Short mmCIF file of C-alpha atoms and ligand atoms in Angstrom, two decimals:
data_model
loop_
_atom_site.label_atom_id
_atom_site.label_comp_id
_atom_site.label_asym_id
_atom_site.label_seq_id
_atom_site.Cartn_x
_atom_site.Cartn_y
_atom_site.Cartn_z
CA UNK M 1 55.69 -30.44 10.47
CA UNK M 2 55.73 -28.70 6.90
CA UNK M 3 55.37 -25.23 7.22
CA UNK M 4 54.21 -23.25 4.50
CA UNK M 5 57.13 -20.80 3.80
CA UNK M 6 56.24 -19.11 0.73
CA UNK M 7 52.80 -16.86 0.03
CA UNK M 8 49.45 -18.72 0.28
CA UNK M 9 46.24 -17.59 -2.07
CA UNK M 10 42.65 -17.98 -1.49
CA UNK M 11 39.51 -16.71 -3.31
CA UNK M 12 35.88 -16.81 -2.09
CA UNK M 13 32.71 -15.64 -3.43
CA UNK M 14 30.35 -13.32 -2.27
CA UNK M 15 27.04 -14.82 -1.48
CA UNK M 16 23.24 -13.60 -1.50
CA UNK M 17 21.26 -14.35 1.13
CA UNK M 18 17.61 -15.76 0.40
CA UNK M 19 16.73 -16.03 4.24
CA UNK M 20 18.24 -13.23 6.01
CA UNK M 21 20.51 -12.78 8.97
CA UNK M 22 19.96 -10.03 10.74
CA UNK M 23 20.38 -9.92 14.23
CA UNK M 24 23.21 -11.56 17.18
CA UNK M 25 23.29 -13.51 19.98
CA UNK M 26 26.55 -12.84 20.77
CA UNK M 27 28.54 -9.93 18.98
CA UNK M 28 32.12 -10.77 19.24
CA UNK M 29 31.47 -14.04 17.63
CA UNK M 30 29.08 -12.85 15.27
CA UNK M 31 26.66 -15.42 16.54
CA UNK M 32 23.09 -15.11 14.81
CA UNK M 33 20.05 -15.30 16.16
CA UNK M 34 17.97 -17.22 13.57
CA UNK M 35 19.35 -20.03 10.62
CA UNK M 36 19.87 -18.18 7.11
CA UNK M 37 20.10 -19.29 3.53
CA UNK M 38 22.15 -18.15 0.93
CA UNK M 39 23.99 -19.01 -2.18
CA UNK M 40 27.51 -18.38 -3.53
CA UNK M 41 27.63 -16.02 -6.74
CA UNK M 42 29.67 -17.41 -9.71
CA UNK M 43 31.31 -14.19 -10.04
CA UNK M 44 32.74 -10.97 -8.08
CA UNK M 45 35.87 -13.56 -6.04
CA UNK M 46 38.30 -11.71 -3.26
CA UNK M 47 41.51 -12.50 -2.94
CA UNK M 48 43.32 -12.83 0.06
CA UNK M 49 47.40 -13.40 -0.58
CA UNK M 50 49.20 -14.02 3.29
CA UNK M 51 52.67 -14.36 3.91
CA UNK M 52 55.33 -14.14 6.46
CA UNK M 53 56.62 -10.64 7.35
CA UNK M 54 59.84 -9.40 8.65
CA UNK M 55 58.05 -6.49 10.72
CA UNK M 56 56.85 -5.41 14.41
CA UNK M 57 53.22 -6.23 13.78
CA UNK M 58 50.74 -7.31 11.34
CA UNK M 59 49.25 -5.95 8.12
CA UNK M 60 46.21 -6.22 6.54
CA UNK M 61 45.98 -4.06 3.31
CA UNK M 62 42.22 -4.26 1.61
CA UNK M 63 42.29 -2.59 -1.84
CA UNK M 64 45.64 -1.11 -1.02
CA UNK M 65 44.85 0.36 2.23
CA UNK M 66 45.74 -0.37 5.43
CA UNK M 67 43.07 -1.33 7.28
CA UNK M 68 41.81 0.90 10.62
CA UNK M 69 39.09 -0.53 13.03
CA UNK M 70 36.78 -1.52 12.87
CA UNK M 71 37.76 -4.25 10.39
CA UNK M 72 41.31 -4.51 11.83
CA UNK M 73 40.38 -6.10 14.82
CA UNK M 74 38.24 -8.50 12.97
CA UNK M 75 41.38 -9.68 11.39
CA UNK M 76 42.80 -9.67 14.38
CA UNK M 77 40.57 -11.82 15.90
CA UNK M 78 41.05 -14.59 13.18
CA UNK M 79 44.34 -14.17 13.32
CA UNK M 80 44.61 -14.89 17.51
CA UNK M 81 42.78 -17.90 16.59
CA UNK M 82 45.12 -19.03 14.21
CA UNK M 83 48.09 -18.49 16.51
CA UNK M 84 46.63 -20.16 19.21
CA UNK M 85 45.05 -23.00 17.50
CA UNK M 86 48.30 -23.82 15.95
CA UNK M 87 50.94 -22.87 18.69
CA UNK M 88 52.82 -20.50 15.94
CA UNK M 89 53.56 -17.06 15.96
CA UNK M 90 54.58 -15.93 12.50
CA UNK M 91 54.10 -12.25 11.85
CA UNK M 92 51.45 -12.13 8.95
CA UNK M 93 51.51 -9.29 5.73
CA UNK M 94 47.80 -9.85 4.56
CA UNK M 95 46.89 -8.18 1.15
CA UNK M 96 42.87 -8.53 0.23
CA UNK M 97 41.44 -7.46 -3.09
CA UNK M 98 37.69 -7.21 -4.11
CA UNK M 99 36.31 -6.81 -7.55
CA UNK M 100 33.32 -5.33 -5.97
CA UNK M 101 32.63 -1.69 -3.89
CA UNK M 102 32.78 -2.18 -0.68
CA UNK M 103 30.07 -1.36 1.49
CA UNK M 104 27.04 -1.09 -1.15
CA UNK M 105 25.67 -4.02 0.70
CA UNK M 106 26.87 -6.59 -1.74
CA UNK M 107 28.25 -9.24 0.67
CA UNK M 108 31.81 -7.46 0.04
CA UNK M 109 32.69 -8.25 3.21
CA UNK M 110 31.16 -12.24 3.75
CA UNK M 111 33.64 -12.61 0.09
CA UNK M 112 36.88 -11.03 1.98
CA UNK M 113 36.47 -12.19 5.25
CA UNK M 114 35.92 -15.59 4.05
CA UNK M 115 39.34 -15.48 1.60
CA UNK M 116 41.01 -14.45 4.72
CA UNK M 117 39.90 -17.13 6.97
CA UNK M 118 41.19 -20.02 4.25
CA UNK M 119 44.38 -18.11 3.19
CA UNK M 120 45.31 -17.88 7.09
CA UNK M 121 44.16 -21.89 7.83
CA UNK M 122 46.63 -22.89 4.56
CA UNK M 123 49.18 -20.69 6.27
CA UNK M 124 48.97 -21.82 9.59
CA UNK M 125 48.59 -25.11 8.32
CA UNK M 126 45.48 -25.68 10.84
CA UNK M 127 43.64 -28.94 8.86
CA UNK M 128 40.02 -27.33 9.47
CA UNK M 129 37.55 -29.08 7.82
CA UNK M 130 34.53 -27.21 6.09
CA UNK M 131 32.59 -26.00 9.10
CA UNK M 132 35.86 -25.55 11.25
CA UNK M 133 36.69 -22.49 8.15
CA UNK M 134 32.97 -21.16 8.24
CA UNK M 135 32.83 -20.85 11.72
CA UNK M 136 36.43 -18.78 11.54
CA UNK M 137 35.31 -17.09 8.69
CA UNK M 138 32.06 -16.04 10.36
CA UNK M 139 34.31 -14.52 13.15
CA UNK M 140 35.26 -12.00 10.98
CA UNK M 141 31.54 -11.26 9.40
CA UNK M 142 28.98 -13.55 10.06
CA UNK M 143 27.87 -13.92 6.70
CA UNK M 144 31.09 -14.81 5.61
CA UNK M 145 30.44 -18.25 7.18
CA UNK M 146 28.13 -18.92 4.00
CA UNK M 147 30.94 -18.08 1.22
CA UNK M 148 32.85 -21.15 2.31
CA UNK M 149 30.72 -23.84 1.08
CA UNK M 150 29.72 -24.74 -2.39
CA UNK M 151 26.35 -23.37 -3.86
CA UNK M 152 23.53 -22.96 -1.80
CA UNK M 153 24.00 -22.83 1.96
CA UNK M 154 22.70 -22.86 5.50
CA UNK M 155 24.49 -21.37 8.06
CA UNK M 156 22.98 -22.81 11.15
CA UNK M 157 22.58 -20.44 13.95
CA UNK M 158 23.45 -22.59 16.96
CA UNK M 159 23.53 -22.67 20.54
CA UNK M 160 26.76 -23.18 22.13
CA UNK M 161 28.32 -19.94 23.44
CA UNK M 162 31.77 -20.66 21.62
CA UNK M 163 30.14 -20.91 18.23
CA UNK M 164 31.48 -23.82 17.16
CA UNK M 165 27.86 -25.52 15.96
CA UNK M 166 27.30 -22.18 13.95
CA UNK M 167 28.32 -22.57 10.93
CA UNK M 168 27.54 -22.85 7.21
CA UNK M 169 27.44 -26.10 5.10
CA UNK M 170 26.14 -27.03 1.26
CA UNK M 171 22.26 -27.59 0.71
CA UNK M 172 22.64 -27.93 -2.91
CA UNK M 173 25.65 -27.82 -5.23
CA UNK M 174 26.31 -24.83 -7.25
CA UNK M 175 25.86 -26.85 -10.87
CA UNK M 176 22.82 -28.14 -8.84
CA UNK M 177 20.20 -25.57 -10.73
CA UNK M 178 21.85 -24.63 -14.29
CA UNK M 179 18.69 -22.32 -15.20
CA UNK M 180 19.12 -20.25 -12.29
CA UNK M 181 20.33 -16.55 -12.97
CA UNK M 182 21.15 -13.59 -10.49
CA UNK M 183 20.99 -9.75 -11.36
CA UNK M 184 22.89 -7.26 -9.38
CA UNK M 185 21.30 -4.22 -10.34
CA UNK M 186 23.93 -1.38 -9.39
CA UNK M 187 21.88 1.45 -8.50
CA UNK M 188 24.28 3.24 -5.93
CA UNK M 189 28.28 2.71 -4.88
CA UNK M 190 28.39 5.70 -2.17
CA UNK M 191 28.74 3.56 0.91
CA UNK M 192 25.47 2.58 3.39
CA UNK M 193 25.18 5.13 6.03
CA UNK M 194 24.62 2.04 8.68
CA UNK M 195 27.02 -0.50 8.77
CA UNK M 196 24.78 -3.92 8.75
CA UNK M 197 26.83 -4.33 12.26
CA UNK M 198 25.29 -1.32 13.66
CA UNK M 199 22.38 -1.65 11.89
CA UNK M 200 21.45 -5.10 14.10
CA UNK M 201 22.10 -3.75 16.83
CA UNK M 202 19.79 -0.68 16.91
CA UNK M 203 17.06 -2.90 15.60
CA UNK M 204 17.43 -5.62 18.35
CA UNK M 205 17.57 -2.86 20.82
CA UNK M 206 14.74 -0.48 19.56
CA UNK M 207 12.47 -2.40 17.22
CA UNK M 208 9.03 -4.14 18.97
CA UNK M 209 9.06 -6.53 16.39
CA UNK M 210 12.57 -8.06 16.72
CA UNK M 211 11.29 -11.20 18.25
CA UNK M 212 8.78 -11.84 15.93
CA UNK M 213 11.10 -11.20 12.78
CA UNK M 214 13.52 -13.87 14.99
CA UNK M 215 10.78 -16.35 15.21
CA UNK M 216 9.87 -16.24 11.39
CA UNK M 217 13.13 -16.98 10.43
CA UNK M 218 13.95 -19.83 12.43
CA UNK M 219 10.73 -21.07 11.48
CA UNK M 220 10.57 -20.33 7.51
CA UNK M 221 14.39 -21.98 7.42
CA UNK M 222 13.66 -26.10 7.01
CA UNK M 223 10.64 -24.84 4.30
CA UNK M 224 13.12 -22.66 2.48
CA UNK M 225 15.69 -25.74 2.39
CA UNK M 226 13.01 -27.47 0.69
CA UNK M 227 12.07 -25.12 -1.98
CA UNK M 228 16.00 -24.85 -2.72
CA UNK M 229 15.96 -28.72 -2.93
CA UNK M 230 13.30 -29.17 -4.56
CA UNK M 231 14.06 -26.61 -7.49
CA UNK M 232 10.48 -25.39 -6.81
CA UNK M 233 11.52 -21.10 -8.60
CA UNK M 234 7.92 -20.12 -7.25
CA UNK M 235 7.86 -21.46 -3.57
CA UNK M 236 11.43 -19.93 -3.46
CA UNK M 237 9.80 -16.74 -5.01
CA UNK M 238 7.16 -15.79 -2.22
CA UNK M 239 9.47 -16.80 0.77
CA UNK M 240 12.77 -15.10 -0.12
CA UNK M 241 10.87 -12.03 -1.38
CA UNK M 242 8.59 -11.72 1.39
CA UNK M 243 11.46 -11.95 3.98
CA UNK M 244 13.82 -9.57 2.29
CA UNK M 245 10.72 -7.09 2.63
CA UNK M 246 10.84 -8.10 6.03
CA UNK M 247 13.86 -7.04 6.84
CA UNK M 248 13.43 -3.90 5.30
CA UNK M 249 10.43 -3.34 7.09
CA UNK M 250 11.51 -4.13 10.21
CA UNK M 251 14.42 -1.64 9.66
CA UNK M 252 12.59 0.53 9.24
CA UNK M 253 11.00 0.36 12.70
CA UNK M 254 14.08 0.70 14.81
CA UNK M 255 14.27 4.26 16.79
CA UNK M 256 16.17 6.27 14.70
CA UNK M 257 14.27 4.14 11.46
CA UNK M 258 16.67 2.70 9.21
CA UNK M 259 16.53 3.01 5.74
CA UNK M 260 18.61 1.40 3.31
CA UNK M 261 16.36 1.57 0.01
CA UNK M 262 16.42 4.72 -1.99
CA UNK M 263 13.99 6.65 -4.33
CA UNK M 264 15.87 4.53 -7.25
CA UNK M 265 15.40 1.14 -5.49
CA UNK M 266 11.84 1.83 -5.62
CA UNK M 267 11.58 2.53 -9.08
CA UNK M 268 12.93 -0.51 -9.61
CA UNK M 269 11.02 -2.61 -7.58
CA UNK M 270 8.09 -1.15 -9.08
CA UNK M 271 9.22 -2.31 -12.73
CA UNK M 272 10.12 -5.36 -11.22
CA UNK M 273 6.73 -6.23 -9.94
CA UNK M 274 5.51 -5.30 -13.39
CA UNK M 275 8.10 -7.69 -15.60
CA UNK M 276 7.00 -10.25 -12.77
CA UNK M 277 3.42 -11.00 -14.39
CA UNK M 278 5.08 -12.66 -17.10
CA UNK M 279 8.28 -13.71 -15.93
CA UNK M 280 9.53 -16.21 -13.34
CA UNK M 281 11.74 -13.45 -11.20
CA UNK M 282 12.04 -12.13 -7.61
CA UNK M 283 13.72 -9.59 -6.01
CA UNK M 284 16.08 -9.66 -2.82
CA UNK M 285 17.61 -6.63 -0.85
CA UNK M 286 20.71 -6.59 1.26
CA UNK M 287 21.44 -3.82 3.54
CA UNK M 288 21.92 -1.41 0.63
CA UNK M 289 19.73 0.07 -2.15
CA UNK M 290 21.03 -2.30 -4.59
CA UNK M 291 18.28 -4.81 -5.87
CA UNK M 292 19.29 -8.94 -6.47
CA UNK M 293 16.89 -10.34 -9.08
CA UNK M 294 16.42 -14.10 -9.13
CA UNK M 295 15.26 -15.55 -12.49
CA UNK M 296 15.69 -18.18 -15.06
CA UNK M 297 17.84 -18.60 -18.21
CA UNK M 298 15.10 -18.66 -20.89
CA UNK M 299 13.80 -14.82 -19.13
CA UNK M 300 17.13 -13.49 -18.87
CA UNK M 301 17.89 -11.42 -22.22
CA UNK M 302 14.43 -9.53 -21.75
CA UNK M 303 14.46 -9.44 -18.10
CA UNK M 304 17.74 -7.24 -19.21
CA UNK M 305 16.90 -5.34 -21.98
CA UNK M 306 13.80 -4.29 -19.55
CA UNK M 307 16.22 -3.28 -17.19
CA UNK M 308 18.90 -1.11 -19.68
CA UNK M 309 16.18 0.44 -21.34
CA UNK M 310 14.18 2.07 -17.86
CA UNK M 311 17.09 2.28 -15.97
CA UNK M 312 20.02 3.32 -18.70
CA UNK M 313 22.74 4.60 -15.72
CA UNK M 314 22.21 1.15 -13.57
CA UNK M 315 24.97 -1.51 -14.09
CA UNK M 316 22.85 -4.55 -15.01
CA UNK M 317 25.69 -8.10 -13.99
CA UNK M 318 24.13 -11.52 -14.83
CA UNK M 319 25.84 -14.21 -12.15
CA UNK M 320 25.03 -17.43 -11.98
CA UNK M 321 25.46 -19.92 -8.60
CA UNK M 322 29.18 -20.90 -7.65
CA UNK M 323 31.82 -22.64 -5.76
CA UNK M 324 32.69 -21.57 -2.55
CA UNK M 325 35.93 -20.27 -1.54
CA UNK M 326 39.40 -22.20 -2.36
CA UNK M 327 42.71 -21.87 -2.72
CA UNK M 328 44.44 -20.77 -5.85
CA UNK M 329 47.87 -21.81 -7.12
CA UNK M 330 50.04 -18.89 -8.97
CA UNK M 331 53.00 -17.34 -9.13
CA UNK M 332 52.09 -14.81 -6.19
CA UNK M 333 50.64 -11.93 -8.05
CA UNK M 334 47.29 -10.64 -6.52
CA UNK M 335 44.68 -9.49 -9.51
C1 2P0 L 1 22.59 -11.36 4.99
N1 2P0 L 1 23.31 -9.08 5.60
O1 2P0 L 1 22.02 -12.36 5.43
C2 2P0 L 1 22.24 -10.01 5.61
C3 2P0 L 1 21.11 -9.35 4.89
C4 2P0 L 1 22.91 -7.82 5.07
C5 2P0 L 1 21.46 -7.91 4.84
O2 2P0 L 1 24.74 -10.46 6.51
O3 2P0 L 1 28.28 -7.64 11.62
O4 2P0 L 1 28.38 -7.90 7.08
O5 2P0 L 1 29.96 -8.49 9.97
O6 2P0 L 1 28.36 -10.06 11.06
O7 2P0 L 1 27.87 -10.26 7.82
C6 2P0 L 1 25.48 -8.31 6.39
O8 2P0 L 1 26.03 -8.55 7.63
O9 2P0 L 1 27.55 -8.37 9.41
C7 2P0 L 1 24.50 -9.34 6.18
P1 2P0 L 1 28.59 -8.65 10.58
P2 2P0 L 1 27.58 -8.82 7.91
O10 2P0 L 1 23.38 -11.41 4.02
#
């Protein structure tokens, strides 16, 4: 067989979730316990360059440091799987590079994780299909499973105990909805003081209304699908909305509470609401204080100007839906 001798690339978006994961049935796989829904951002890519390495052990360098646990044995774990899958044992030098912060609960990690799981399949030449790559990729951060497909996704929680029926796969293709138009508003870049991993834990093990939150996802995931199908802005408004509150919410009733939102996130929100009377928009939240505004092209500019004028130290970055993650051809230089 062809092996791959020289340096492999990959790049892969990070993606927004609309229905939100948040919570495992098994944490080694990253197994969730409910379906989510997200889609890929046009903008923001990681790069993941792999090749061989003369050396004792493997590397993997993320924005030029060496990575420590808890994220080295997440590569690790890829990594065995790659080895074992494809009976090789090639010692890897792994260099990752975001263009966002990491850790402001922006998906950096679903965006790197992701990169890494195709650059290692091209290396190890494994011939995984789509769902074969999101199911590695979630191994190293479940939500990384959605940045391998195109556009909008759902990453299917399912029930075998090896994980190999959860993964993510295309609902609708990224050119799908041209008018659509994501925000980041950049409040905050100090890191969150609860890793999402930790965060899911304490909830599943403390909060009362775990269960329930479980429940509403599973159930609210086929109607979601068809709002995102059906192009319908406003059904898409109130559900993704409401269950990004949720999550906050139900955060916030783990033992310690959990708070991720700041007294800047709720400013925001609050001018948010009010530019929502007369413009098609709504908000998300990741596990951050950093606020993900959904609108459409013709409310855009103002939606903007709104935003620079109240909030004059955020950084305001208009995305649009993209491609998942794929491999890039080059002359071996990481940007
Ligand atoms: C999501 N988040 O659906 C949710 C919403 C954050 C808030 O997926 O432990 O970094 O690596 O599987 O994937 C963040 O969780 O957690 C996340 P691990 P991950 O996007």
């Amino acid at each position: 067989m062809k092996r791959n001798s020289g340096p492999v690339m990959a790049q892969a978006p990070p993606n927004i979730a609309l229905l939100k994961y948040w919570g495992k049935r098994d944490s080694a796989l990253n197994l969730p316990v409910a379906d989510s829904l997200a889609v890929c951002l046009d903008d923001f890519h990681t790069t993941a360059k792999m090749q061989r390495a003369d050396a004792p052990a493997d590397s993997f360098v993320w924005n030029g440091q060496e990575m420590g646990p808890p994220y080295r044995s997440r590569f690790q774990r890829m990594v065995r799987f790659a080895r074992e899958r494809s009976a090789r044992d090639e010692v890897i030098q792994a260099e990752i590079k975001s263009t966002l912060p990491p850790r402001i609960g922006l998906a950096g990690s679903a965006a790197a994780m992701s990169a890494f799981a195709l650059a290692l399949s091209e290396f190890f030449d494994m011939g995984l299909h789509s769902r074969e790559l999101s199911a590695l990729a979630r191994m190293g951060s479940g939500s990384a499973a959605r940045s391998i497909p195109d556009g909008f996704t759902w990453w299917h929680r399912g029930h075998l105990t090896d994980g190999t029926d959860s993964f993510a796969e295309t609902i609708l293709s990224h050119d799908a909805w041209p008018e659509l138009r994501i925000l980041l508003i950049i409040l905050d870049t100090e890191g969150k003081r609860v890793s999402s991993t930790d965060g899911m834990v304490r909830v599943a093990q403390t909060s009362p209304h775990f269960e329930a939150w479980t429940h509403q996802c599973n159930f609210l995931a086929p109607i979601m699908l068809e709002a995102i199908q059906a192009q319908d802005f406003e059904k898409l408004s109130s559900l993704a909305q409401s269950n990004a509150q949720t999550m906050h919410a139900l955060c916030m009733t783990a033992q310690p509470p959990i708070v991720y939102v700041s007294s800047a996130t709720l400013r925001v929100l609050e001018h948010l609401e009010e530019l929502r009377r007369a413009h098609p928009l709504f908000y998300t939240l990741d596990a951050g204080p950093n606020p993900i505004v959904f609108t459409l092209d013709g409310s855009l500019s103002t939606i903007e100007s709104s935003l620079a004028a109240s909030f004059p130290r955020a950084s305001v970055q208009a995305c649009r839906p993209g491609p998942g993650a794929r491999i890039v051809k080059g002359n071996g230089a990481i940007k």
